Short mmCIF file of N, CA and C in Angstrom, two decimals:
data_model
loop_
_atom_site.label_atom_id
_atom_site.label_comp_id
_atom_site.label_asym_id
_atom_site.label_seq_id
_atom_site.Cartn_x
_atom_site.Cartn_y
_atom_site.Cartn_z
N SER A 560 73.63 -77.78 41.53
CA SER A 560 73.78 -79.07 41.01
C SER A 560 72.59 -79.98 41.45
N SER A 561 72.16 -80.95 40.69
CA SER A 561 71.01 -81.78 41.15
C SER A 561 71.44 -82.72 42.28
N ALA A 562 72.76 -83.03 42.41
CA ALA A 562 73.07 -83.82 43.66
C ALA A 562 72.85 -83.04 44.94
N ALA A 563 72.99 -81.83 44.89
CA ALA A 563 72.84 -80.99 46.05
C ALA A 563 71.40 -80.68 46.49
N LYS A 564 70.53 -80.93 45.56
CA LYS A 564 69.07 -80.57 45.89
C LYS A 564 68.64 -81.58 46.80
N MET A 565 67.80 -81.05 47.83
CA MET A 565 67.19 -81.96 48.83
C MET A 565 65.79 -82.48 48.22
N ARG A 566 65.52 -83.64 48.58
CA ARG A 566 64.26 -84.23 48.17
C ARG A 566 63.11 -83.52 48.93
N ARG A 567 62.10 -83.08 48.19
CA ARG A 567 61.01 -82.25 48.74
C ARG A 567 59.89 -82.97 49.27
N THR A 568 59.63 -84.22 48.71
CA THR A 568 58.36 -85.07 49.07
C THR A 568 58.76 -86.21 49.90
N ALA A 569 57.80 -86.55 50.75
CA ALA A 569 58.03 -87.81 51.65
C ALA A 569 57.97 -89.09 50.62
N PRO A 570 58.76 -90.04 51.07
CA PRO A 570 58.78 -91.25 50.32
C PRO A 570 57.45 -92.12 50.62
N ARG A 571 56.40 -91.65 49.90
CA ARG A 571 55.03 -92.17 50.21
C ARG A 571 54.85 -93.56 49.93
N GLY A 572 55.36 -94.14 48.79
CA GLY A 572 55.21 -95.56 48.61
C GLY A 572 55.99 -96.40 49.62
N THR A 573 57.11 -96.11 49.93
CA THR A 573 58.02 -96.70 50.83
C THR A 573 57.36 -96.72 52.25
N LEU A 574 56.81 -95.56 52.67
CA LEU A 574 56.06 -95.42 53.94
C LEU A 574 54.89 -96.30 53.86
N ARG A 575 54.15 -96.54 53.04
CA ARG A 575 52.98 -97.19 52.88
C ARG A 575 53.43 -98.75 53.03
N LYS A 576 54.39 -99.17 52.27
CA LYS A 576 54.83 -100.53 52.29
C LYS A 576 55.28 -100.99 53.61
N ILE A 577 56.08 -100.06 54.30
CA ILE A 577 56.38 -100.36 55.66
C ILE A 577 55.38 -100.52 56.65
N ILE A 578 54.41 -99.63 56.57
CA ILE A 578 53.30 -99.64 57.49
C ILE A 578 52.47 -100.94 57.17
N LYS A 579 52.15 -101.28 56.02
CA LYS A 579 51.49 -102.36 55.55
C LYS A 579 52.15 -103.72 56.04
N LYS A 580 53.51 -103.64 56.00
CA LYS A 580 54.22 -104.93 56.45
C LYS A 580 54.11 -105.08 57.84
N GLU A 581 54.28 -104.03 58.54
CA GLU A 581 54.20 -104.15 60.19
C GLU A 581 52.88 -104.32 60.82
N LYS A 582 51.86 -103.62 60.10
CA LYS A 582 50.47 -103.68 60.49
C LYS A 582 49.46 -104.06 59.24
N PRO A 583 49.51 -105.27 58.70
CA PRO A 583 48.75 -105.52 57.53
C PRO A 583 47.20 -105.46 57.78
N GLN A 584 46.75 -105.47 59.02
CA GLN A 584 45.31 -105.45 59.18
C GLN A 584 44.75 -103.94 59.19
N LEU A 585 45.60 -102.94 59.21
CA LEU A 585 45.15 -101.58 59.13
C LEU A 585 44.81 -101.13 57.75
N ARG A 586 43.76 -100.38 57.81
CA ARG A 586 43.36 -99.59 56.52
C ARG A 586 43.69 -98.17 56.69
N LEU A 587 44.45 -97.70 55.81
CA LEU A 587 44.91 -96.27 55.98
C LEU A 587 44.20 -95.35 55.25
N ALA A 588 43.87 -94.19 55.96
CA ALA A 588 43.33 -93.02 55.12
C ALA A 588 44.37 -92.47 54.16
N ALA A 589 43.83 -91.62 53.41
CA ALA A 589 44.69 -91.01 52.30
C ALA A 589 45.97 -90.47 52.78
N ASN A 590 46.03 -89.62 53.72
CA ASN A 590 47.20 -89.00 54.06
C ASN A 590 47.79 -89.46 55.42
N THR A 591 47.52 -90.59 55.61
CA THR A 591 48.16 -91.26 56.86
C THR A 591 49.78 -91.30 56.88
N ASP A 592 50.20 -91.68 55.61
CA ASP A 592 51.68 -91.82 55.39
C ASP A 592 52.32 -90.43 55.58
N LEU A 593 51.70 -89.46 55.27
CA LEU A 593 52.21 -88.07 55.43
C LEU A 593 52.29 -87.76 56.93
N LEU A 594 51.26 -88.13 57.71
CA LEU A 594 51.28 -87.81 59.14
C LEU A 594 52.42 -88.65 59.79
N VAL A 595 52.67 -89.83 59.39
CA VAL A 595 53.65 -90.68 59.90
C VAL A 595 55.04 -90.03 59.58
N HIS A 596 55.16 -89.50 58.39
CA HIS A 596 56.45 -88.87 58.03
C HIS A 596 56.70 -87.62 58.78
N LEU A 597 55.60 -86.87 59.02
CA LEU A 597 55.78 -85.55 59.87
C LEU A 597 56.06 -86.00 61.24
N SER A 598 55.51 -86.99 61.81
CA SER A 598 55.74 -87.29 63.16
C SER A 598 57.26 -87.79 63.31
N PHE A 599 57.63 -88.45 62.30
CA PHE A 599 59.11 -88.89 62.29
C PHE A 599 60.03 -87.75 62.31
N LEU A 600 59.79 -86.83 61.45
CA LEU A 600 60.66 -85.65 61.23
C LEU A 600 60.63 -84.80 62.52
N LEU A 601 59.48 -84.68 63.14
CA LEU A 601 59.31 -83.91 64.47
C LEU A 601 60.14 -84.66 65.46
N PHE A 602 60.02 -85.94 65.58
CA PHE A 602 60.83 -86.79 66.50
C PHE A 602 62.31 -86.63 66.19
N LEU A 603 62.70 -86.56 65.14
CA LEU A 603 64.23 -86.44 64.70
C LEU A 603 64.70 -85.10 65.07
N HIS A 604 63.89 -84.02 64.97
CA HIS A 604 64.26 -82.72 65.29
C HIS A 604 64.26 -82.58 66.77
N ARG A 605 63.39 -83.23 67.53
CA ARG A 605 63.48 -83.13 69.07
C ARG A 605 64.79 -83.93 69.46
N LEU A 606 65.01 -85.01 68.87
CA LEU A 606 66.19 -85.87 69.22
C LEU A 606 67.48 -85.05 68.96
N ALA A 607 67.57 -84.38 67.85
CA ALA A 607 68.68 -83.63 67.58
C ALA A 607 68.91 -82.50 68.44
N GLU A 608 67.85 -81.76 68.86
CA GLU A 608 67.85 -80.65 69.83
C GLU A 608 68.33 -81.16 71.27
N GLU A 609 67.83 -82.33 71.76
CA GLU A 609 68.26 -82.82 73.04
C GLU A 609 69.70 -83.36 72.89
N ALA A 610 70.13 -83.90 71.84
CA ALA A 610 71.48 -84.36 71.70
C ALA A 610 72.41 -83.15 71.69
N ARG A 611 71.93 -82.03 71.10
CA ARG A 611 72.89 -80.78 71.04
C ARG A 611 72.95 -80.24 72.43
N THR A 612 71.83 -80.17 73.17
CA THR A 612 71.99 -79.80 74.45
C THR A 612 72.84 -80.61 75.44
N ASN A 613 72.73 -81.90 75.23
CA ASN A 613 73.60 -82.75 76.01
C ASN A 613 75.14 -82.53 75.63
N ALA A 614 75.43 -82.30 74.42
CA ALA A 614 76.72 -82.02 74.00
C ALA A 614 77.28 -80.69 74.53
N PHE A 615 76.26 -79.72 74.63
CA PHE A 615 76.69 -78.43 75.13
C PHE A 615 76.93 -78.52 76.67
N LEU A 616 76.11 -79.21 77.37
CA LEU A 616 76.31 -79.41 78.72
C LEU A 616 77.52 -80.18 79.04
N ASP A 617 78.07 -81.11 78.19
CA ASP A 617 79.29 -81.88 78.32
C ASP A 617 80.44 -81.00 77.82
N LYS A 618 80.25 -79.77 77.35
CA LYS A 618 81.30 -78.88 76.94
C LYS A 618 81.96 -79.52 75.65
N SER A 619 81.20 -80.13 74.87
CA SER A 619 81.69 -80.72 73.68
C SER A 619 81.05 -79.97 72.35
N LYS A 620 81.87 -79.70 71.37
CA LYS A 620 81.48 -79.10 70.16
C LYS A 620 80.97 -80.05 69.15
N ILE A 621 81.04 -81.32 69.50
CA ILE A 621 80.69 -82.35 68.57
C ILE A 621 79.53 -83.21 69.31
N ILE A 622 78.51 -83.44 68.63
CA ILE A 622 77.48 -84.38 69.04
C ILE A 622 77.92 -85.80 68.96
N LYS A 623 78.06 -86.50 69.95
CA LYS A 623 78.56 -87.93 69.98
C LYS A 623 77.48 -88.83 70.17
N PRO A 624 77.66 -90.06 69.82
CA PRO A 624 76.53 -91.11 69.93
C PRO A 624 76.04 -91.03 71.32
N ASP A 625 76.82 -90.93 72.47
CA ASP A 625 76.31 -91.04 73.78
C ASP A 625 75.37 -89.85 74.05
N HIS A 626 75.64 -88.71 73.41
CA HIS A 626 74.71 -87.61 73.52
C HIS A 626 73.35 -88.00 72.98
N ALA A 627 73.24 -88.56 71.79
CA ALA A 627 72.09 -88.90 71.07
C ALA A 627 71.27 -90.06 71.89
N ILE A 628 72.08 -90.93 72.41
CA ILE A 628 71.38 -92.00 73.14
C ILE A 628 70.89 -91.57 74.39
N ALA A 629 71.57 -90.64 75.16
CA ALA A 629 70.89 -89.93 76.35
C ALA A 629 69.62 -89.19 75.97
N ALA A 630 69.68 -88.50 74.83
CA ALA A 630 68.60 -87.71 74.35
C ALA A 630 67.32 -88.61 74.11
N GLY A 631 67.58 -89.79 73.49
CA GLY A 631 66.58 -90.76 73.26
C GLY A 631 65.88 -91.20 74.54
N LYS A 632 66.73 -91.46 75.46
CA LYS A 632 66.09 -91.87 76.86
C LYS A 632 65.34 -90.78 77.42
N VAL A 633 65.78 -89.48 77.29
CA VAL A 633 64.90 -88.30 77.76
C VAL A 633 63.59 -88.32 77.09
N ILE A 634 63.68 -88.33 75.85
CA ILE A 634 62.40 -88.20 75.00
C ILE A 634 61.55 -89.34 75.34
N LYS A 635 62.06 -90.59 75.55
CA LYS A 635 61.17 -91.78 75.94
C LYS A 635 60.41 -91.50 77.18
N LEU A 636 61.16 -90.82 78.20
CA LEU A 636 60.49 -90.51 79.47
C LEU A 636 59.49 -89.52 79.49
N PHE A 637 59.58 -88.51 78.54
CA PHE A 637 58.71 -87.35 78.50
C PHE A 637 57.98 -87.31 77.09
N LYS A 638 57.29 -88.31 76.85
CA LYS A 638 56.58 -88.26 75.62
C LYS A 638 55.44 -87.13 75.69
N SER A 639 55.34 -86.44 74.71
CA SER A 639 54.39 -85.40 74.64
C SER A 639 53.41 -85.63 73.51
#
């Protein structure tokens, strides 16, 4: 069904609007919005992995908000 299909493209127009709103003085190269989207997806993936690890260590089968918050703090400390 069409409702079950995942969106395959990055929301380029929306990303450009957000970037322009936050940093109007910046001139963006052609694919900058795609790099921002990719960075976001990689961050989200790492956050989910850390949260899953926290839930596992807590002997929880469900990832709770506390697990994600703790994961965010870990990622903030160890930027790569």
